[in-house]
Each structure stands twice: as structure tokens, then as C-alpha cells.
PDB file of C-alpha atoms in Angstrom:
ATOM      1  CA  UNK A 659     -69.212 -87.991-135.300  1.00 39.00           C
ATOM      2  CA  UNK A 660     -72.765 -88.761-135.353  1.00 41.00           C
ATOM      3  CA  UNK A 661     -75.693 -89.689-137.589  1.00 43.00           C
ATOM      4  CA  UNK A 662     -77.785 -87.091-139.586  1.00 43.00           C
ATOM      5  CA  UNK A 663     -80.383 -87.209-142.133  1.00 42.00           C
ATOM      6  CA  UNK A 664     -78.055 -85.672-144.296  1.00 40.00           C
ATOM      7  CA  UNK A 665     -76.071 -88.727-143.572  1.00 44.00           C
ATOM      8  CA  UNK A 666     -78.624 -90.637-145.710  1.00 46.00           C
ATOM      9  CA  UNK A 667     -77.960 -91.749-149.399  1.00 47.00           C
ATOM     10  CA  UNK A 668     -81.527 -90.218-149.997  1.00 45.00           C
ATOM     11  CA  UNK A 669     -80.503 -86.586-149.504  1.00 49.00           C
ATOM     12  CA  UNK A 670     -77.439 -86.262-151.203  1.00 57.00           C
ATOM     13  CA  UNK A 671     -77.282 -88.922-153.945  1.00 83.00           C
ATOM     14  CA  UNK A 672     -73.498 -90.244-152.938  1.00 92.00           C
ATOM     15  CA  UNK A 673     -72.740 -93.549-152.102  1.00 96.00           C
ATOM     16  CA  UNK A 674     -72.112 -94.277-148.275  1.00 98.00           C
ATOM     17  CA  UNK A 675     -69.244 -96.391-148.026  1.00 98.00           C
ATOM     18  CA  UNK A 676     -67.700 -97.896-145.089  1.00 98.00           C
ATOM     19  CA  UNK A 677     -64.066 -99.379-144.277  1.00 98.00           C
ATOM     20  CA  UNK A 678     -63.606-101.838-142.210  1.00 98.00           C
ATOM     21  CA  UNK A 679     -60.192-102.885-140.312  1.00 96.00           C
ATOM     22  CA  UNK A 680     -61.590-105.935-138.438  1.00 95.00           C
ATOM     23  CA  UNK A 681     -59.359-107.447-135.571  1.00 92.00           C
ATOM     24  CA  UNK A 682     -59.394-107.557-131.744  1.00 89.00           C
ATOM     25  CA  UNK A 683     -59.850-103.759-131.928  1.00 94.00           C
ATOM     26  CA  UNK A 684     -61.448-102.725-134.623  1.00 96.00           C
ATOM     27  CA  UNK A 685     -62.046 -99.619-136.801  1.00 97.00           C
ATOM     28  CA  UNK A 686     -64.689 -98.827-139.190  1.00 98.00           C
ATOM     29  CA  UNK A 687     -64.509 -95.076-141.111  1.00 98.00           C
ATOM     30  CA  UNK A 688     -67.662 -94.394-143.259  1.00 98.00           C
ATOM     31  CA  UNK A 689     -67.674 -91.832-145.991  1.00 98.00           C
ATOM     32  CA  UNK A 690     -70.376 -90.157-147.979  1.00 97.00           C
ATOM     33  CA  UNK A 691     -68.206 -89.046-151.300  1.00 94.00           C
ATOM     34  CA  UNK A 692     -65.072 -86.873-149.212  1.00 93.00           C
ATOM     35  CA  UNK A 693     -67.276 -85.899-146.136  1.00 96.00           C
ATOM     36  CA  UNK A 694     -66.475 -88.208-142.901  1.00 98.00           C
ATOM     37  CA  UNK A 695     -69.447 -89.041-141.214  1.00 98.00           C
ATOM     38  CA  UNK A 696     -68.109 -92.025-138.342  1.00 97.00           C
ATOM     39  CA  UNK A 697     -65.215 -92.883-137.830  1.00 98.00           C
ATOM     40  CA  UNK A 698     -64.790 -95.089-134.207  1.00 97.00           C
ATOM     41  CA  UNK A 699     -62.417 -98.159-132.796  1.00 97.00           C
ATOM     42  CA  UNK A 700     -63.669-100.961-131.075  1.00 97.00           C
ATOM     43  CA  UNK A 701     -62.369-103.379-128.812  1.00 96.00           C
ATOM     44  CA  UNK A 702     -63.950-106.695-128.501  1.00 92.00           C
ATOM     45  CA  UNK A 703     -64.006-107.691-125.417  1.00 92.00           C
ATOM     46  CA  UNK A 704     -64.479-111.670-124.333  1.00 93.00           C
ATOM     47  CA  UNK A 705     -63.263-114.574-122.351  1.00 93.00           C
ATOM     48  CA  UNK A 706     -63.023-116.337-125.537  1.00 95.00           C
ATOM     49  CA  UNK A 707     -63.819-116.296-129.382  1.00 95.00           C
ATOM     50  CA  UNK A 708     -66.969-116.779-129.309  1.00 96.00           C
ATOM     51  CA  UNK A 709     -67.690-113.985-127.297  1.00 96.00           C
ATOM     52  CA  UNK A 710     -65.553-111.418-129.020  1.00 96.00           C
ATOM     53  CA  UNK A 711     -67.485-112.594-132.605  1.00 97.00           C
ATOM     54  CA  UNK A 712     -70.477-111.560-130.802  1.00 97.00           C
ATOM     55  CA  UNK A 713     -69.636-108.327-129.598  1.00 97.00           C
ATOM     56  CA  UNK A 714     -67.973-107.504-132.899  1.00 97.00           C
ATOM     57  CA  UNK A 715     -70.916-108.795-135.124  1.00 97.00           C
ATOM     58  CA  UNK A 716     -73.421-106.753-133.022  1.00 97.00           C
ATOM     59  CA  UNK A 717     -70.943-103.262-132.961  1.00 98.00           C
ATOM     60  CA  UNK A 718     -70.633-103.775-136.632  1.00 98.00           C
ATOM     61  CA  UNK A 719     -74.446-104.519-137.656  1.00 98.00           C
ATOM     62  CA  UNK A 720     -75.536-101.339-135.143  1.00 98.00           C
ATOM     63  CA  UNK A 721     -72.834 -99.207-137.309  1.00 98.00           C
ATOM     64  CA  UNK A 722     -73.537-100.765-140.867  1.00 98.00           C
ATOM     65  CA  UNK A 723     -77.289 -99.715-140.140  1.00 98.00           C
ATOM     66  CA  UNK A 724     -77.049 -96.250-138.343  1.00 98.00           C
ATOM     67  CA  UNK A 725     -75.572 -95.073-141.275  1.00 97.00           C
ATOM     68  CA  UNK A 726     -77.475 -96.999-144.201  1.00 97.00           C
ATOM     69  CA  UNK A 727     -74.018 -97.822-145.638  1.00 98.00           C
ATOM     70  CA  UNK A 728     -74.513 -99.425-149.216  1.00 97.00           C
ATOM     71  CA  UNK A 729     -70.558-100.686-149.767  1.00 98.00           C
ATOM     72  CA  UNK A 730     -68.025-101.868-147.056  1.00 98.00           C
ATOM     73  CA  UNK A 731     -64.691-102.109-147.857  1.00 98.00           C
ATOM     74  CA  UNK A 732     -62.701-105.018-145.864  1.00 98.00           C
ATOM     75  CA  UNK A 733     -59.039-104.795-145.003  1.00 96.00           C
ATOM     76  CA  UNK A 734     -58.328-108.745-145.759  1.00 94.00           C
ATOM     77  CA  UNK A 735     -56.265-110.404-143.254  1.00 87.00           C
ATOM     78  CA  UNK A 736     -52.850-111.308-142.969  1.00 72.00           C
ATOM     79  CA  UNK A 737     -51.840-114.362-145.020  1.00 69.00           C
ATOM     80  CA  UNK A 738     -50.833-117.099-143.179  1.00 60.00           C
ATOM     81  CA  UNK A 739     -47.962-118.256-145.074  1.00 54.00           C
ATOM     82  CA  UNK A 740     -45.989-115.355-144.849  1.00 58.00           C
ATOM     83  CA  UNK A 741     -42.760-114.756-142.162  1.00 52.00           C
ATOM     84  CA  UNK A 742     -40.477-112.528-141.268  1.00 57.00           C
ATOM     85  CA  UNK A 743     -37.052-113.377-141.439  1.00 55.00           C
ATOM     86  CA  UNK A 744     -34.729-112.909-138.757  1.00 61.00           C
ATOM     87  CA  UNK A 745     -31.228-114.140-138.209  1.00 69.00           C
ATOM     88  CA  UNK A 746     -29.791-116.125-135.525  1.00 69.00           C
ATOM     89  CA  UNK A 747     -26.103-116.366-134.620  1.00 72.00           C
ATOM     90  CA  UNK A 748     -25.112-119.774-134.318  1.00 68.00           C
ATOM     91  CA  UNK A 749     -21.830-122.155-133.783  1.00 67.00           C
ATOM     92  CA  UNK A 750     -20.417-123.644-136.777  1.00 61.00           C
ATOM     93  CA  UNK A 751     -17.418-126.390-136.403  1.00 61.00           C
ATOM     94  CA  UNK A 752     -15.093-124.754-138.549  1.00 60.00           C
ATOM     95  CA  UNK A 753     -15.133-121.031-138.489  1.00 61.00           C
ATOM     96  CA  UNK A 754     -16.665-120.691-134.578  1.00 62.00           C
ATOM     97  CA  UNK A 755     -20.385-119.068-135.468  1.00 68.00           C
ATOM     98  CA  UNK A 756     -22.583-118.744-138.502  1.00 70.00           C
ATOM     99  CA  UNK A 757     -25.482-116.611-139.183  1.00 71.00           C
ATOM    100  CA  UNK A 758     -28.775-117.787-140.320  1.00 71.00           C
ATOM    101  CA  UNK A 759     -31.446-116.138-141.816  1.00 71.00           C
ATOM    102  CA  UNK A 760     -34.455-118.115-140.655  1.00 67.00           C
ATOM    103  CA  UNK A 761     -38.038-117.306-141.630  1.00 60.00           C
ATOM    104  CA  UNK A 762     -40.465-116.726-138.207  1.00 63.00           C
ATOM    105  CA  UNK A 763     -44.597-116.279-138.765  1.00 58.00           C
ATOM    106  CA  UNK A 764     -46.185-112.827-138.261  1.00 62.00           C
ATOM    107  CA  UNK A 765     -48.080-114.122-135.878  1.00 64.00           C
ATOM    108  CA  UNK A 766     -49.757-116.914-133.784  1.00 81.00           C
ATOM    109  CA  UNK A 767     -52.461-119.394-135.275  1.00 81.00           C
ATOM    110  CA  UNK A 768     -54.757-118.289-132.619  1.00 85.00           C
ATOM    111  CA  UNK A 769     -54.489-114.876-133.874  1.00 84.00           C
ATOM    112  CA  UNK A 770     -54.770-115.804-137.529  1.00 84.00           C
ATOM    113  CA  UNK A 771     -57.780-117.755-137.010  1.00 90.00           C
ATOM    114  CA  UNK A 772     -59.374-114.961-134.913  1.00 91.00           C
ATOM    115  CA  UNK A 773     -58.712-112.438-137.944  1.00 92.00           C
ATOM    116  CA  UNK A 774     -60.390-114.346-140.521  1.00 92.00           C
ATOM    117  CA  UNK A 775     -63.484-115.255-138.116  1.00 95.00           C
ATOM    118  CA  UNK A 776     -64.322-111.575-137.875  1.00 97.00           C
ATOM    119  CA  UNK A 777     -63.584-111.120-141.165  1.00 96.00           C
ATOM    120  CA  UNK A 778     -66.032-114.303-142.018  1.00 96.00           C
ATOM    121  CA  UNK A 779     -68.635-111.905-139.755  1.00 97.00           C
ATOM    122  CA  UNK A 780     -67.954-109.072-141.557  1.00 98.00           C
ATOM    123  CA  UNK A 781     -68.457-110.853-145.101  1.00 97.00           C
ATOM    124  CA  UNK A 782     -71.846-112.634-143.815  1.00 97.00           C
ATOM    125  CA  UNK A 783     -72.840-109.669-142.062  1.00 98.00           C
ATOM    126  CA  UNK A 784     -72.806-107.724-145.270  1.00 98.00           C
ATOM    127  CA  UNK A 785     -74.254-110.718-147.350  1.00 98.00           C
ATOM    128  CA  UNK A 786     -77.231-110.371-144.609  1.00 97.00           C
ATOM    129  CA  UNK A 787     -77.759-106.866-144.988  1.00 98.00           C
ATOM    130  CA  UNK A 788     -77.761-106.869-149.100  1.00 98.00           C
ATOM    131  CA  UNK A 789     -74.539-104.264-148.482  1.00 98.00           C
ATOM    132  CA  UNK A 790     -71.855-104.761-151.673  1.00 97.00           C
ATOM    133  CA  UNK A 791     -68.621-105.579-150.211  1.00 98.00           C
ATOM    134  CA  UNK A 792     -64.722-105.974-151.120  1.00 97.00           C
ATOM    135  CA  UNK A 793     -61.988-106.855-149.581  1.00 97.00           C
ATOM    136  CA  UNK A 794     -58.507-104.800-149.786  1.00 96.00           C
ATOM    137  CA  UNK A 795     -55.261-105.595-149.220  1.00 94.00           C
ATOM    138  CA  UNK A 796     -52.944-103.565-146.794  1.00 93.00           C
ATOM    139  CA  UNK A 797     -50.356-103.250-149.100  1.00 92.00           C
ATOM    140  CA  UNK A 798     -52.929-101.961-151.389  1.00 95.00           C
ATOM    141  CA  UNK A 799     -54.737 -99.471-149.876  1.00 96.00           C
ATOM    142  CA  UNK A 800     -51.318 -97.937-148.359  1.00 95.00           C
ATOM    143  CA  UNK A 801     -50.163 -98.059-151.751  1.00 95.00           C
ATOM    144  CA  UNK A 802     -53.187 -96.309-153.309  1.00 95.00           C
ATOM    145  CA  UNK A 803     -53.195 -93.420-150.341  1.00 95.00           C
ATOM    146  CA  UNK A 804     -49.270 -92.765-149.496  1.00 96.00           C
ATOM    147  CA  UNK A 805     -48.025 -93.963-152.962  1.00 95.00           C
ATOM    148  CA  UNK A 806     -45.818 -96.506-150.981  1.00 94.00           C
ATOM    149  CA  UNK A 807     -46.703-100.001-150.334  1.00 93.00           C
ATOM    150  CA  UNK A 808     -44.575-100.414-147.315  1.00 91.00           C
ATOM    151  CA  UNK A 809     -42.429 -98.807-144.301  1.00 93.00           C
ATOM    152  CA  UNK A 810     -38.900 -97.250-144.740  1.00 93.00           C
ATOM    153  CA  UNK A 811     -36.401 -99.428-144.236  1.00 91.00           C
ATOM    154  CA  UNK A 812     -34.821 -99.177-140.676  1.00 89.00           C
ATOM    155  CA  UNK A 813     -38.149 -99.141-139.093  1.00 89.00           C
ATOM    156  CA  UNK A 814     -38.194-100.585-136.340  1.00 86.00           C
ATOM    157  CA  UNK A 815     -41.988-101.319-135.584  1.00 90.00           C
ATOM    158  CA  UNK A 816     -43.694-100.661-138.828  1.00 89.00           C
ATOM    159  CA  UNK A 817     -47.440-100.776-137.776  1.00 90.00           C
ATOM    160  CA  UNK A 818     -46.428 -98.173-135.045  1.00 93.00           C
ATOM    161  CA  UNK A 819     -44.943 -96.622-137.722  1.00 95.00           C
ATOM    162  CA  UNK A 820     -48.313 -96.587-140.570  1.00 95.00           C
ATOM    163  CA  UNK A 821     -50.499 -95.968-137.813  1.00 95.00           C
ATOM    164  CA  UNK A 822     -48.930 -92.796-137.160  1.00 95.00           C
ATOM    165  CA  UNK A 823     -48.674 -92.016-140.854  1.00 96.00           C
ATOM    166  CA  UNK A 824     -53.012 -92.445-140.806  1.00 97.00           C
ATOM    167  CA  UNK A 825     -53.212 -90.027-138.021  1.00 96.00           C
ATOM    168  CA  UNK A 826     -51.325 -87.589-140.064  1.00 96.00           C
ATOM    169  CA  UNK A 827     -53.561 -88.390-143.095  1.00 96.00           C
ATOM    170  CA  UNK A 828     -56.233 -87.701-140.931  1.00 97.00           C
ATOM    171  CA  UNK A 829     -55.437 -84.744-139.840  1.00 97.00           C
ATOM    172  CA  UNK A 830     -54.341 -83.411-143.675  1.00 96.00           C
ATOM    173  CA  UNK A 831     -57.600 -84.220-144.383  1.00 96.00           C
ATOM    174  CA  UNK A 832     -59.506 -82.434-142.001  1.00 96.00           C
ATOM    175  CA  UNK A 833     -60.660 -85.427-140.021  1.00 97.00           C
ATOM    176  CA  UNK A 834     -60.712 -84.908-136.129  1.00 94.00           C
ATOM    177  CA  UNK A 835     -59.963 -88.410-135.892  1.00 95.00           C
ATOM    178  CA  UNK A 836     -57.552 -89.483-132.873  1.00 90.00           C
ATOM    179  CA  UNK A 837     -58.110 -93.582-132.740  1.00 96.00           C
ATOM    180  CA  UNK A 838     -55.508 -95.265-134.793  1.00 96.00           C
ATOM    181  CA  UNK A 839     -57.451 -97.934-135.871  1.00 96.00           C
ATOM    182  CA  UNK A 840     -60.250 -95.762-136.775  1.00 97.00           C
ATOM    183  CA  UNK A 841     -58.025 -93.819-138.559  1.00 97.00           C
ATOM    184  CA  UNK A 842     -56.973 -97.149-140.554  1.00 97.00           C
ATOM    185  CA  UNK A 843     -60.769 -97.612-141.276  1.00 97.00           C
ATOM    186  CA  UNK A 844     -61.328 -94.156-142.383  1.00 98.00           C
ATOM    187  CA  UNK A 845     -58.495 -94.279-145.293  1.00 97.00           C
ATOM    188  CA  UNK A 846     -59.665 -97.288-145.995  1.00 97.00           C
ATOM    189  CA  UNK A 847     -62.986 -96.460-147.008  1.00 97.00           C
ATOM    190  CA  UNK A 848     -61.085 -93.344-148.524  1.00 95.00           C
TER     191      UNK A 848
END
């Protein structure tokens, strides 16, 4: 979707706001009250982190500007001290195996620390531009839009899973939105 003058705060009188899902790929959705006005993924491309914060932080300020936004909503990264447990079948001296529930991390380091250094763009980027900003929670926001904070159980892969459910949000919505991660950003902002 593109940019308008009727996109402007000026014409209408309704906050722009924007939502943000920052990572490798990101998505941002930007709203004027219910009407959609962007809503686009981007992949960050780079040999290492330092390029992808540049590529990010110069998608993001092109997008925060096009479309004057005045309030960006953040998806906050995952917390690094949170696992998911597992259990592993072991051998046990008197009764031949025993299970174990052991705790594994979400993810890598290297992925953690690349989460919160775009989010640390996104933050200063907004600071720079005099945009207010929060940040949201996952949980939250799902929460707040599907009235459920987290996947059925038996779910195998539950992002593949609440991606698909923001496609179909989309599309309840009226939002010709096909990007998963722009569809993320969207309800987000929503």
C-alpha cells in the first residue's frame, strides 16, 4: 500500500501509529485509526551485524518518515532467560532408563543479541525522530487480539502456527496483506 496525503495526520485528525516486529526479517504495519495504510516485511540482509543494523535502521527511518508516524509500537524481544523444556531418555542403574525433563534456550546468544540490537535501533531511531514509542509483549498483544495468550497445546511449531492465525486476522479484517511478518506488524499496531 502506498503513501497519500490523506495518509497525513493533518487531514484526518487520527493518530498514525506504527507496529514494529523487528528481527532478521522484519515487519512494520502502520495504521491511521482502523484504515491500513503500509504494511511490508523486510529482510536485512548482511555479512554481519553491523551491516544488517544498517540496512534495518535505514528501511525503518525511510518508513517511520513516509508516513509521518507519531507512535510506534515495538514487539519486545524474547527474554533471554526463558527455555523450553524437553525430555531426554536416559539410563538409570536400577530400573534401565529414566526420563528427564531438561530446560533448552529458545534460541542462540547470537540471535538474542541481534534481536535486542535492532530493537536498541528501533528505540533510538524513534528517540531521534521525537516519535512516542512502547514496547509490547508477544504474549500481550496475542492476548489482546485472539483473546489467547498462547498456541493450543499439541502444536507442533507454534510460530508457524500464530503466523498463520495473523494472516487470517488479516484477511477478517480486510487487509490484503500476504507477508507473515507484516502481518505480525500490522496487528500489532492494531
Amino acid at each position: 500500500l502506498g503513501t497519500s496525503d490523506s495518509a497525513k495526520r493533518g487531514t484526518r485528525g487520527i493518530m498514525i501509529i506504527a507496529g514494529i516486529d523487528a528481527a532478521t526479517t522484519s515487519g512494520i504495519g502502520i495504521l491511521q485509526g482502523t484504515k491500513l495504510l503500509c504494511a511490508q516485511s523486510f529482510k536485512s540482509e548482511g555479512a554481519n551485524d553491523a551491516e544488517i543494523f544498517s540496512n534495518f535502521r535505514s528501511w525503518l527511518t525511510v518508513m517511520l518518515k513516509e508516513y509521518n508516524v507519531e507512535y510506534a509500537a515495538i514487539e519486545a524481544p524474547l527474554p533471554t532467560n526463558r527455555g523450553v523444556f524437553q525430555f531426554k531418555i536416559g539410563n538409570s542403574d536400577a530400573f534401565g532408563q529414566s526420563v528427564q525433563k531438561v530446560m533448552r534456550p529458545m534460541s542462540s546468544m547470537a540471535t538474542f543479541l541481534r534481536l535486542y540490537g535492532l530493537r536498541a535501533h528501533a528505540i533510538q531511531l524513534c528517540h531521534e525522530l521525537k516519535i512516542e514509542y512502547g514496547e509490547v509483549n508477544v504474549r500481550d498483544w496475542r492476548g489482546a487480539i485472539y483473546g489467547q495468550r498462547n498456541a493450543p497445546k499439541g502444536q507442533k511449531n507454534a510460530s508457524v502456527w500464530w503466523k498463520q492465525q495473523a494472516v487470517e486476522r488479516c484477511k477478517l479484517l480486510g487487509w490484503e496483506v500476504h507477508q507473515t511478518d507484516a502481518c505480525e506488524a500490522a496487528l500489532i499496531a492494531d
